[in-house]
Each structure stands twice: as C-alpha cells, then as structure tokens.
Tab-separated table of C-alpha atoms and ligand atoms in Angstrom:
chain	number	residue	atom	x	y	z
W	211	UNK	CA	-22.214	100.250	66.681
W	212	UNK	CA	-22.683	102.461	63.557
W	213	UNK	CA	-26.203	104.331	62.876
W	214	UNK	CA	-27.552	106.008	59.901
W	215	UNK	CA	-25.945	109.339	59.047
W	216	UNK	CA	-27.328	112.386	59.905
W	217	UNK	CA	-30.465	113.424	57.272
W	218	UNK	CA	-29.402	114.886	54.603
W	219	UNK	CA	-30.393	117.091	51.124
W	220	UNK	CA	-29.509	116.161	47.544
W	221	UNK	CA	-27.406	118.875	46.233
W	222	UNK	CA	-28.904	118.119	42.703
W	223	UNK	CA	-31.739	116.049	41.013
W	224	UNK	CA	-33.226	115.644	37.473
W	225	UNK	CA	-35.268	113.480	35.589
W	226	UNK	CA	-33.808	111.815	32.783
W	227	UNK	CA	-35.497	110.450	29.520
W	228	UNK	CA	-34.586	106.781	29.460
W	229	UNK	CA	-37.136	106.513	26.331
W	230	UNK	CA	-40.399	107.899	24.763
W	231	UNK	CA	-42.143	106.759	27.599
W	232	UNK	CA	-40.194	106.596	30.629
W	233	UNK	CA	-38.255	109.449	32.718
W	234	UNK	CA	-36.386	108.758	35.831
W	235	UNK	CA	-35.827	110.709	38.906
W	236	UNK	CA	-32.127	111.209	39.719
W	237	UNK	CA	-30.478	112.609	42.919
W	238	UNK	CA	-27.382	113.029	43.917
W	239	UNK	CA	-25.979	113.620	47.390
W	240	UNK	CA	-23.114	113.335	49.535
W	241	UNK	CA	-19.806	114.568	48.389
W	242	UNK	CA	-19.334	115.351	44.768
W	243	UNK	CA	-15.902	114.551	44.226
W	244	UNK	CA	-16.701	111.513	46.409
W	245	UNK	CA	-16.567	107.492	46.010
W	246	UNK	CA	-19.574	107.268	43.419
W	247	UNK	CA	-22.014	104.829	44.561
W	248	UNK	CA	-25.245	103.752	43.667
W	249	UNK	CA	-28.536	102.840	45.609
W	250	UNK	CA	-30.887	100.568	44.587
W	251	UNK	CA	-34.519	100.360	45.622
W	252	UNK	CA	-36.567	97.355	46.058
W	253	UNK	CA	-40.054	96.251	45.250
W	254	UNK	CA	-39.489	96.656	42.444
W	255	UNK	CA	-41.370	99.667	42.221
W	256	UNK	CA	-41.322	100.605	46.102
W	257	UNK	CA	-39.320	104.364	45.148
W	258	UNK	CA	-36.469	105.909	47.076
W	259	UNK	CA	-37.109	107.268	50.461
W	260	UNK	CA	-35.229	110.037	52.389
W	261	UNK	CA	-33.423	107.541	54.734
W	262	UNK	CA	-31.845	105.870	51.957
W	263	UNK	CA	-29.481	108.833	51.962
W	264	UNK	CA	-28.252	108.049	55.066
W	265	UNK	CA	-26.366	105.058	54.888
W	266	UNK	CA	-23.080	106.303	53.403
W	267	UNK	CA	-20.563	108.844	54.682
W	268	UNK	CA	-21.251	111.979	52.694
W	269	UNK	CA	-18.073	113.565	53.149
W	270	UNK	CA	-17.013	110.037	51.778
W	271	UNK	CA	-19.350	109.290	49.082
W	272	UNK	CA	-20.792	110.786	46.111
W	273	UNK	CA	-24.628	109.228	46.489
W	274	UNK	CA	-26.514	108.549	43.708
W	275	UNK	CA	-30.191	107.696	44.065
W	276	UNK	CA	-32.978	107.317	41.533
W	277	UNK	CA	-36.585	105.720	41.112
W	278	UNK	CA	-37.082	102.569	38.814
W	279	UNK	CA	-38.961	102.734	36.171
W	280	UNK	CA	-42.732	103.409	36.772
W	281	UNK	CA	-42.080	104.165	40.854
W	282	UNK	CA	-41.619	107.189	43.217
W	283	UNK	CA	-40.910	110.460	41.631
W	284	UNK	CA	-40.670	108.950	38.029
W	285	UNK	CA	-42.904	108.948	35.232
W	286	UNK	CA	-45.715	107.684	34.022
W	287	UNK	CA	-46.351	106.063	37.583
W	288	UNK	CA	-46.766	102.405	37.573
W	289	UNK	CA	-46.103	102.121	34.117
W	290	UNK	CA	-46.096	98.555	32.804
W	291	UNK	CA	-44.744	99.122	29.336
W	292	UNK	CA	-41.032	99.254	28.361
W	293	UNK	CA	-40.515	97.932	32.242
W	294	UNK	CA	-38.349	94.310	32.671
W	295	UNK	CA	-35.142	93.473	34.459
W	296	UNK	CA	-32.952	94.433	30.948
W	297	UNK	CA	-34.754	97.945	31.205
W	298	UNK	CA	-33.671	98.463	34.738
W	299	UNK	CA	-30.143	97.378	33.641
W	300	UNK	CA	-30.166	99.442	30.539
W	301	UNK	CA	-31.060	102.565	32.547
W	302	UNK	CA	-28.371	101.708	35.184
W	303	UNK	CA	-25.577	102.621	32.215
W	304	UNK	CA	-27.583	105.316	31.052
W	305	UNK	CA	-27.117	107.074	34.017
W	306	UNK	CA	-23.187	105.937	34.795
W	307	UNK	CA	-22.598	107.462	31.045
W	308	UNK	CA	-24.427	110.318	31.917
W	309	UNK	CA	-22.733	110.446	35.131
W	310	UNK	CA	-19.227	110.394	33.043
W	311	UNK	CA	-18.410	107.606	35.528
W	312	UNK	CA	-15.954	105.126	34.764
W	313	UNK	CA	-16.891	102.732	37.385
W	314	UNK	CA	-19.117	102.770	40.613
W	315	UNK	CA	-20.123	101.009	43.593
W	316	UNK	CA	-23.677	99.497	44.063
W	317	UNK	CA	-25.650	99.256	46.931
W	318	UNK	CA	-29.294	97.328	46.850
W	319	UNK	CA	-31.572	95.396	48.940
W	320	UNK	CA	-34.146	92.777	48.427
W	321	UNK	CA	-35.049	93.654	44.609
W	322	UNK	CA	-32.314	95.779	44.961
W	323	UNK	CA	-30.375	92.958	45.363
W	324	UNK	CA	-31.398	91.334	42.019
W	325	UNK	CA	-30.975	94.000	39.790
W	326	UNK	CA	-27.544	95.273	41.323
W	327	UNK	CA	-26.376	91.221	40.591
W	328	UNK	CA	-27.870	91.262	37.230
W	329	UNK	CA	-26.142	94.592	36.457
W	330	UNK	CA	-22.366	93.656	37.886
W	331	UNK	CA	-23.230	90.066	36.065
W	332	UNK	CA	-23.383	91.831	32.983
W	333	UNK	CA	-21.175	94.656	33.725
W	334	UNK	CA	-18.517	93.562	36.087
W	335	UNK	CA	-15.906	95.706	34.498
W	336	UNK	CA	-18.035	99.115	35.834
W	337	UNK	CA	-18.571	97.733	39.164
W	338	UNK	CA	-16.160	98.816	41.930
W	339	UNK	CA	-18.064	97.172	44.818
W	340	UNK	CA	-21.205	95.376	45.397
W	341	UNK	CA	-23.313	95.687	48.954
W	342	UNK	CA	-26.135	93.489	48.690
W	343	UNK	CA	-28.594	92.640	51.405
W	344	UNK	CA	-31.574	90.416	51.945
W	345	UNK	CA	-30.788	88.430	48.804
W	346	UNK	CA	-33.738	88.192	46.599
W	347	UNK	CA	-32.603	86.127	43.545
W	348	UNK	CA	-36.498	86.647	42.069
W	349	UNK	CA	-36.956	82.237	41.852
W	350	UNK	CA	-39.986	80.615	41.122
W	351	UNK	CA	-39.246	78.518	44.757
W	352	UNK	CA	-38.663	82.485	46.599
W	353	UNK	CA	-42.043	83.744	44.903
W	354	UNK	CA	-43.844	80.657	45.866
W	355	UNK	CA	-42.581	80.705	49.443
W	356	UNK	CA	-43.938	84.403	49.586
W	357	UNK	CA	-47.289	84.264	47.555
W	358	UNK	CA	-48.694	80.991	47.875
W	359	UNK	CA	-47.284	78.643	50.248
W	360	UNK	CA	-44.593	79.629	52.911
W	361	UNK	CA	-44.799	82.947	54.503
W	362	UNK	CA	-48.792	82.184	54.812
W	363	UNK	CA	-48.058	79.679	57.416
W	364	UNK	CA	-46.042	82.182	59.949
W	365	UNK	CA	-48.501	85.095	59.380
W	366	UNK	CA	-51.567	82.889	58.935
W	367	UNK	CA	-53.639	85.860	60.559
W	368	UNK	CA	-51.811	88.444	57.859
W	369	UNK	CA	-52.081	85.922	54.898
W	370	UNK	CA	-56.043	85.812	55.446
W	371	UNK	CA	-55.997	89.602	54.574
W	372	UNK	CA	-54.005	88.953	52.171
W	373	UNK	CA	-56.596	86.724	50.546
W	374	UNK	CA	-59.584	88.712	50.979
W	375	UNK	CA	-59.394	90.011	47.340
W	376	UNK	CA	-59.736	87.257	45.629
W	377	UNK	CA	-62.449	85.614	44.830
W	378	UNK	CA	-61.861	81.501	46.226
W	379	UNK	CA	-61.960	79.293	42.879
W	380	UNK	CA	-58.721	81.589	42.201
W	381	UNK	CA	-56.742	80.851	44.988
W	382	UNK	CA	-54.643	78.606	43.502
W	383	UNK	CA	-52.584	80.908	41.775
W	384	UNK	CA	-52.854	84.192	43.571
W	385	UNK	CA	-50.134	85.967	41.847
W	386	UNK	CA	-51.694	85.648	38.385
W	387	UNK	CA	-55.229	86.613	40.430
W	388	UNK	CA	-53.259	89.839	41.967
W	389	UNK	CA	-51.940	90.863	38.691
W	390	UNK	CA	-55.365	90.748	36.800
W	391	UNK	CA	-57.654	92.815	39.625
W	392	UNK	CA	-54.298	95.426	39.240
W	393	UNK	CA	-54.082	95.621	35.718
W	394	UNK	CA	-58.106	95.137	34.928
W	395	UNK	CA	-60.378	98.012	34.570
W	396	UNK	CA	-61.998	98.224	37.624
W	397	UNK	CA	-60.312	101.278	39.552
W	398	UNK	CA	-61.859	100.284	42.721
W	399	UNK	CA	-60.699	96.578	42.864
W	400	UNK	CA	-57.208	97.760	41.777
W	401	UNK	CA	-56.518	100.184	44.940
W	402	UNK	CA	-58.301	97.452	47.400
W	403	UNK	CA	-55.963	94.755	45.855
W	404	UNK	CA	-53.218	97.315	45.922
W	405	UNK	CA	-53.413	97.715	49.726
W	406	UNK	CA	-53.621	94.166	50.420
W	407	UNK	CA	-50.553	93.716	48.635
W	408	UNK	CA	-48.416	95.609	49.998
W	409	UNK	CA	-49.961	95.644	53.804
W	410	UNK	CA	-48.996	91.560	52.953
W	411	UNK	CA	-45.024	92.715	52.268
W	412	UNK	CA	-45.360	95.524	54.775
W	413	UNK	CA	-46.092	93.544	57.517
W	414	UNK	CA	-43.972	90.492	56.621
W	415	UNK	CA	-40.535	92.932	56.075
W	416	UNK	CA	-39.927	93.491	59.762
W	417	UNK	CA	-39.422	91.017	62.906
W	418	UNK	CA	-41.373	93.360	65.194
W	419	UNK	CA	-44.230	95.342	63.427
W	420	UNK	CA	-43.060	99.038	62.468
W	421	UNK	CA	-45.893	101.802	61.656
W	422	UNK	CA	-43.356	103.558	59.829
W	423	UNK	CA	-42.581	101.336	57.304
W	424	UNK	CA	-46.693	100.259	56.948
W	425	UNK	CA	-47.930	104.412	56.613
W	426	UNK	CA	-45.377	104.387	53.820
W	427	UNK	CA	-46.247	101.036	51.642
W	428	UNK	CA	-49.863	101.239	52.408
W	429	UNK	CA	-49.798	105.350	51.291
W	430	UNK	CA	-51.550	104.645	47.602
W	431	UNK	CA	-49.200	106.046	45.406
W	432	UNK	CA	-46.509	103.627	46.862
W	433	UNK	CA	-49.034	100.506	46.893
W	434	UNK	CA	-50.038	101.115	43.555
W	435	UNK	CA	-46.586	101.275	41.668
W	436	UNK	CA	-44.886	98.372	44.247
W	437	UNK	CA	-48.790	96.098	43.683
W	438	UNK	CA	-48.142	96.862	40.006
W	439	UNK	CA	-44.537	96.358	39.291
W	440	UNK	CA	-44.162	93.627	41.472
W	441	UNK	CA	-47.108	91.542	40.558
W	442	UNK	CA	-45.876	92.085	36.558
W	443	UNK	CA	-42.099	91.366	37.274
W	444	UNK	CA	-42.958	87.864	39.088
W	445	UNK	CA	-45.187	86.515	36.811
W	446	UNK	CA	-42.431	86.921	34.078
W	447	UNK	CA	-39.929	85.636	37.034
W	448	UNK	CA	-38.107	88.799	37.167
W	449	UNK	CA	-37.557	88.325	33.617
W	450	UNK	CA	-34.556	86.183	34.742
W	451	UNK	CA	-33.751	82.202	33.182
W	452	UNK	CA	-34.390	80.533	36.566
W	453	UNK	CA	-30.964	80.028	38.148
W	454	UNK	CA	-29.099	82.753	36.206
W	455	UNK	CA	-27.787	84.752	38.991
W	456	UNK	CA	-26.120	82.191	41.016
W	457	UNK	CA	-24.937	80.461	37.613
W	458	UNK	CA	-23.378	83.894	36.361
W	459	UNK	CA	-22.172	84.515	40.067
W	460	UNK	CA	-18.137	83.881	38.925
W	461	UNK	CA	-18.646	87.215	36.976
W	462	UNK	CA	-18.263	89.108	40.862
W	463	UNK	CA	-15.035	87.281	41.428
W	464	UNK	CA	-12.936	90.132	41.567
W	465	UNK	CA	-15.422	92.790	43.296
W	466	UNK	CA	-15.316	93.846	46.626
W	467	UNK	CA	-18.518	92.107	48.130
W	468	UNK	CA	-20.524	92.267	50.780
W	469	UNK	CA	-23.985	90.158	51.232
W	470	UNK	CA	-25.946	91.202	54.640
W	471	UNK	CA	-28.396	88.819	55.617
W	472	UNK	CA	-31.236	89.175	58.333
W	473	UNK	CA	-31.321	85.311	60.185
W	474	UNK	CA	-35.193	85.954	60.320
W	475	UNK	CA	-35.887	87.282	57.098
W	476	UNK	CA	-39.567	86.260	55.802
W	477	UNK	CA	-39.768	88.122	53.091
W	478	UNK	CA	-36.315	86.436	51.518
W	479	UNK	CA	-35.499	83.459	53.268
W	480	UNK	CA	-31.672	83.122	54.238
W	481	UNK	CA	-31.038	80.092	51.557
W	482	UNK	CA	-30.303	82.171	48.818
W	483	UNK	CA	-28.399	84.495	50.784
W	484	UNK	CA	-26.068	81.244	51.835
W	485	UNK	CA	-26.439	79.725	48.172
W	486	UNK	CA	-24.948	83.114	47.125
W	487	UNK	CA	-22.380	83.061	49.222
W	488	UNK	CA	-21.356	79.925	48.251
W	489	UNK	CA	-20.801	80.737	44.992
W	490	UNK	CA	-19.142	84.027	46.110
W	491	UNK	CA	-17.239	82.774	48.709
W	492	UNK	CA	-14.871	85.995	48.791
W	493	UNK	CA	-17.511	88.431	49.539
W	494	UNK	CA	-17.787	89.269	53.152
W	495	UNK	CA	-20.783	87.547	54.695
W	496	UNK	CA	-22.811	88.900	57.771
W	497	UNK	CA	-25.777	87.275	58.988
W	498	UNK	CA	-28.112	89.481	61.561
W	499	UNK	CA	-28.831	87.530	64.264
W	500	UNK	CA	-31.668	89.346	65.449
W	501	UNK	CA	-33.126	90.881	62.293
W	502	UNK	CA	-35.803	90.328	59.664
W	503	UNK	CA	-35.769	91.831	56.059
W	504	UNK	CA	-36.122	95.965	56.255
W	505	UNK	CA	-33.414	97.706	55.649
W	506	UNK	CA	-34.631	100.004	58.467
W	507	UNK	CA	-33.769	97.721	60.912
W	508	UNK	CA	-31.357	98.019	63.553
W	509	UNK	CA	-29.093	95.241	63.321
W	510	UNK	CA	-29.328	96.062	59.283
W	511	UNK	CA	-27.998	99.176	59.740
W	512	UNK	CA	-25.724	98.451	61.475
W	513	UNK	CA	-24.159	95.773	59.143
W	514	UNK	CA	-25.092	97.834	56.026
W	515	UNK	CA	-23.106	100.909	57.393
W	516	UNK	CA	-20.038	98.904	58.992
W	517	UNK	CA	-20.061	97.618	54.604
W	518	UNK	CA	-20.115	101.036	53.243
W	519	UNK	CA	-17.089	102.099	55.659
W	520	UNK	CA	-15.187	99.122	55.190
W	521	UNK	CA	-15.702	99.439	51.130
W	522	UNK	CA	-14.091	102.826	51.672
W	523	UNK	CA	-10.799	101.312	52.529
W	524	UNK	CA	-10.591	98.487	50.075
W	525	UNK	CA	-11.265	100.724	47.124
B	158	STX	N1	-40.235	92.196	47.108
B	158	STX	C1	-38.941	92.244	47.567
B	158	STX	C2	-38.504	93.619	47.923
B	158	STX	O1	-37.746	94.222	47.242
B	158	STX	C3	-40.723	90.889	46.906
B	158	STX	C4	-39.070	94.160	49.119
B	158	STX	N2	-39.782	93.483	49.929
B	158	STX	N3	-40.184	94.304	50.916
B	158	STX	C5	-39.695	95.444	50.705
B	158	STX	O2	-38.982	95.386	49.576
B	158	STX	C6	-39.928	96.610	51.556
B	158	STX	C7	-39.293	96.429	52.908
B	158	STX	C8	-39.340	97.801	50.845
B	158	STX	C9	-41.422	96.730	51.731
C-alpha cells in the first residue's frame, strides 16, 4: 500500500505578480528536470500545506505548488477583488508560461478539483494528465447539500455550531448571511463567523475526527481567507454556468485521468464524482471504500499516490 513520500523542501519559491493587486506564492520541489506537475489547493482559499509535497515521487516529478489568489503565503490575504474562477485559470498559464512549460500534469482536490477541470476544459492542449479527487463541481444542488440542507442532518450536533452566528430570521439563506458578517465591518463578528465556518468544513472533511486537520482550518489566518473566499466564490456559484463542467467534460477525452472518490465523502457527495465519470468514462475511477473527503486520509493516499505512479508510466 503506498504512503506519502518522505517530507520534503522546495528547492525554490517566489511570488509572482499576477496583477496590480495580487502576487502569488510559487514553489517548486521534487526533481527539476522531472515530470512537471501541478497541485491544486482547495477551499478555495484553504493555502498549500507542507504535506502536499509529499504525494509525488520527487526523483520523478518536478512539483509545482502555489497559493490561490488571496490564501496562504500570497498577497493581500483574503483579498476579494480581481478573485473568480477565470482569475484562478488565468494565473494557472501565467505560471506554465513562466514556467517555459509546454504542457503539465494537474493534480487537485475538492476545489482543487473544479479549477483543475475548468483549466484542462479550457486548456486541454497543455494538460498532460489530470488527478482529480473528491469531485467538487461547485453546483447550486452540492452548495445546498453542504450549507443549508444535507450535511446538517448527519452532523446535526456540528451544524448547530455552525448556526450560532447568525442571527434566526436569516437562516434561510445562510450562505448569503455568512458572506455579509465576513465581508461587513465588524472585525469581531468576521473572525467568530470565520471559525464557525471552517470548524463546519473541518469537521465534516474527515470520517473519523482528526485534530490535525481542525488546529490548521480553525488557525485564523487559514479561517479567514478559506471563510472569505469560499463564502464569495459560492454565492457567484464558483463563477461557473451551472452544469458547465460535466457539459464541457468531452474536452478531457484524450487525457490521462484519474478521479479518486472517498464512498463517505460529506463534504462532496459521491454523485458528481459518478456523474463525472460518466461523462469521462476513460479516466480511471477509484472509489475509497472506507474514506471521507481529506486528502489526508489513509485510503486517499493511498489511491492518490498509486495515480501519481501510474501517470508516470502512461506519460
Ligand atoms: N470546499 C471544498 C474544498 O475544497 C467547499 C474543501 N473542503 N474541505 C476542504 O477543502 C479541506 C479538507 C481542505 C478543509
């Protein structure tokens, strides 16, 4: 059964100017003449962390990581302005032309599932692989299930914390209540709403409850920016025409794929990892049997490491 890698250091970073306002935080690791491949966070706006290193062979790979807009090392944190899906997208060929790369693989879970479809959707020519995992295709039905109605009815204990913020008579539409208390002027309210936020996503991500993962999403700097960014990206639906992944899904046809799926996955429910699937019936499918959404778990590692290996040989 494969595990992480061992830890490992970047052997260069740099923040790049993307525009007046935004610069990104770039690392690269692994091998330099390596297989270029690309991680993507999720959130969005929940940063890089060191582990993320960790699932490629870095004698294999050349590793290339880097914060979203607004998140992690980049700046301004939790930026709002000049941040949407085409942004994300836009900076994604930034840095391959900066990079000098002709082509690359991509690697992204939950968000970072979205955005690395939306990219090979609109760039499937630059795209030598796709490893996607815990498929978050950023629907009205997946943000529903999540922040109003769904979710709250496993984790009825967690989804009462999760309502504590907000005042009753706006209950009915919590994600448009979230969004105001974090982008309103009251600097108290924001970090309290902040926390509950992401202590909600926190302890939803995981089938057994990990202290790991909760230190880092409840730390503020990473509540703040995922709160934030997430809360502004779903009420603009990820800034996506509802059904335009899986419609543009014929553009992957000729990538190497692989979708990774956790069976228990509350966070993204498996649908739209199966709807995917169907409409990219040659990527490789794995379903977890006994996993839920984190990345950081076992069976997920697992799967997401057995994917980079096998990419290896197909490319
Ligand atoms: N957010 C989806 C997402 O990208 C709605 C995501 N969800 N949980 C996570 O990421 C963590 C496991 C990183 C907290």
């Amino acid at each position: 059964m494969p595990y992480l890698y061992p830890q490992i250091h970047e052997y260069t970073h740099y923040f790049l100017d993307v525009d007046d306002t935004h610069k990104l935080y770039v690392e690269e690791c692994g091998n330099p003449e390596g297989v270029p491949i690309v991680f993507l966070h999720g959130g969005p706006g929940a940063g890089c962390e060191a582990y993320h290193r960790c699932f490629f062979d870095p004698e294999a790979y050349r590793i290339i990581l880097f914060d979203q807009r607004g998140c992690g090392r980049s700046t301004p944190h939790s930026e709002l302005n000049n941040n949407t899906t085409q942004h994300l997208v836009g900076d994604l060929e930034k840095i391959r032309q900066h990079l000098g790369l002709q082509q690359w693989a991509l690697f992204g879970g939950s968000w970072g599932s979205t955005l690395a479809l939306a990219y090979a959707e609109t760039y499937p020519e630059y795209v030598s692989g796709l490893i996607v995992r815990g498929i978050f295709l950023c629907t009205p039905k997946e943000l529903e299930w999540l922040y109003q109605d769904g979710a709250s009815r496993v984790y009825p204990d967690y989804w009462d914390d999760f309502l504590e913020p907000i005042p009753e008579d706006e209950r009915d539409d919590l994600l448009k209540a979230y969004y105001q208390l974090l982008t309103g002027e009251d600097e108290i309210a924001k970090m309290r709403s902040a926390k509950a936020w992401s202590t909600w996503e926190g302890r939803t991500a995981t089938l057994l409850p990990n202290e790991d993962l909760m230190a880092h999403f409840t730390d503020p700097h990473t509540a703040l920016s995922v709160a934030r960014i997430e809360t502004h990206y779903f009420i603009n639906e990820g800034f996506l025409e509802e059904g335009q992944l899986l419609k543009n899904a014929d553009k992957l046809r000729g990538i190497p794929g692989y979708i990774i799926q956790g069976r228990y996955d509350m966070i993204c429910p498996m649908e739209q990892a199966y709807r995917l699937h169907q409409a990219w019936p040659e990527a490789n499918f794995a379903v977890v049997a006994n996993a839920g959404h984190a990345a950081s778990e076992e069976g997920i590692i697992s799967a997401l490491v057995s994917a980079t290996n096998s990419l290896l040989k197909q490319l």
